[in-house]
């Protein structure tokens, strides 16, 4: 464990790409993606809707807590460019135009992001992609004072490499002089972890996350998306602590918080949504809620707006948590070092069969067995006493997690 920590510390803050767009911590906010329908079918959005959601986010205190990005996915653009060959929003859905919407969002202390594609069309056929128009589109986004551009990977000419195209678009965005975060969405292809952080502020590392707990398909590259459980396994194998750093965030895709079209234990019910949140927090990845951010239910608020949980997400060390063990019965333990010497720990029952006991021993964290450690339950916001040797959560239900903050109370810190 010590060597892992040292390794993570050395790699930390090496190369990062700060273009002034405000990405020193992982972006948090709302995306249109799963708000009105089954994640992108048909991904409708409108000026009226976006203003109302922005108002609601501000009124509910979400903006104050850091949820300040509003990202319009493949939903806003008109099917044709205008007479100057520029992208334009659907005139029916955005009658006041994008510059006016950006101003509205900015006045609430929020930021606006728009979607495009490095290929000739967006992933939903019918809307123009930016291929052959990188400069002109970057200038259009800058003219509207957009703060982030997401670039998808569909309809890309097969003779072009992804690294070339994404680099060109990144350079075009920066050449405008208006700071815009670049969110690359190449689904983890072409070993994006080796170069994504050099040209973008956040980059997708696998296919779409579909709103399910368990969806065993391919984790990286073209495929049909995956569930929470598959992303957790994917991240364990990736060793995210090697990569996570300010202005270069790994992106395992949107949060599908409480997306539950049917009452089934494999959709994003309360437990699955809370487990998704715990891991996204532990990895310090973007928290982009793709379900409705207005009229938060008590459950949704408890998942998204727990300040003790969010403090782990923004812990200034920004070292992603890593898996420490996984057992065949589904028990897993993950840990993450924090700036003040504390440790964040997730005890997790990955399995789907029965409740199990999941524990952490202090020596697994690089601490002495005899250290006196105070245990704080983050979801429940309560102290669970001071313990030597370790801590066991008994009967952890299937798919559930026990998210802890551990502080050594002896001088060993
Ligand atoms: C791809 C992306 C998604 C979303 C859609 C839009 O599938 O991976 O995140 O942007 O396209 O059509």
Tab-separated table of C-alpha atoms and ligand atoms in Angstrom, residues 33 39-40 43 73-75 115-116 122-125 127 150 152-154 185-187 204 206-209 253-254, ligand 1:
chain	number	residue	atom	x	y	z
A	33	UNK	CA	-28.919	12.921	-21.376
A	39	UNK	CA	-30.912	8.248	-22.030
A	40	UNK	CA	-30.900	9.780	-25.453
A	43	UNK	CA	-32.669	13.436	-26.058
A	73	UNK	CA	-25.936	16.724	-25.077
A	74	UNK	CA	-26.942	15.687	-28.616
A	75	UNK	CA	-30.187	17.638	-28.377
A	115	UNK	CA	-22.138	18.810	-27.505
A	116	UNK	CA	-20.619	18.265	-30.924
A	122	UNK	CA	-23.464	13.664	-34.388
A	123	UNK	CA	-24.227	10.229	-32.998
A	124	UNK	CA	-27.919	10.881	-33.576
A	125	UNK	CA	-27.937	11.147	-37.347
A	127	UNK	CA	-27.346	16.885	-36.862
A	150	UNK	CA	-18.072	17.773	-25.493
A	152	UNK	CA	-18.295	12.662	-29.549
A	153	UNK	CA	-16.725	10.046	-31.794
A	154	UNK	CA	-19.362	9.026	-34.394
A	185	UNK	CA	-15.871	11.338	-25.716
A	186	UNK	CA	-13.947	8.732	-27.718
A	187	UNK	CA	-15.200	5.889	-25.490
A	204	UNK	CA	-14.348	9.318	-21.454
A	206	UNK	CA	-15.204	3.562	-21.951
A	207	UNK	CA	-18.528	3.115	-23.704
A	208	UNK	CA	-21.726	4.660	-22.408
A	209	UNK	CA	-22.863	3.866	-18.900
A	253	UNK	CA	-19.731	8.815	-17.865
A	254	UNK	CA	-22.832	10.351	-16.345
B	1	LIG	C1	-22.633	8.755	-27.666
B	1	LIG	C2	-22.001	9.274	-26.376
B	1	LIG	C3	-23.089	9.640	-25.374
B	1	LIG	C4	-24.029	10.668	-25.977
B	1	LIG	C5	-24.543	10.198	-27.339
B	1	LIG	C6	-25.274	11.308	-28.081
B	1	LIG	O1	-23.279	7.552	-27.455
B	1	LIG	O2	-21.123	8.320	-25.841
B	1	LIG	O3	-22.537	10.136	-24.173
B	1	LIG	O4	-23.364	11.893	-26.090
B	1	LIG	O5	-23.542	9.698	-28.188
B	1	LIG	O6	-25.899	10.875	-29.239
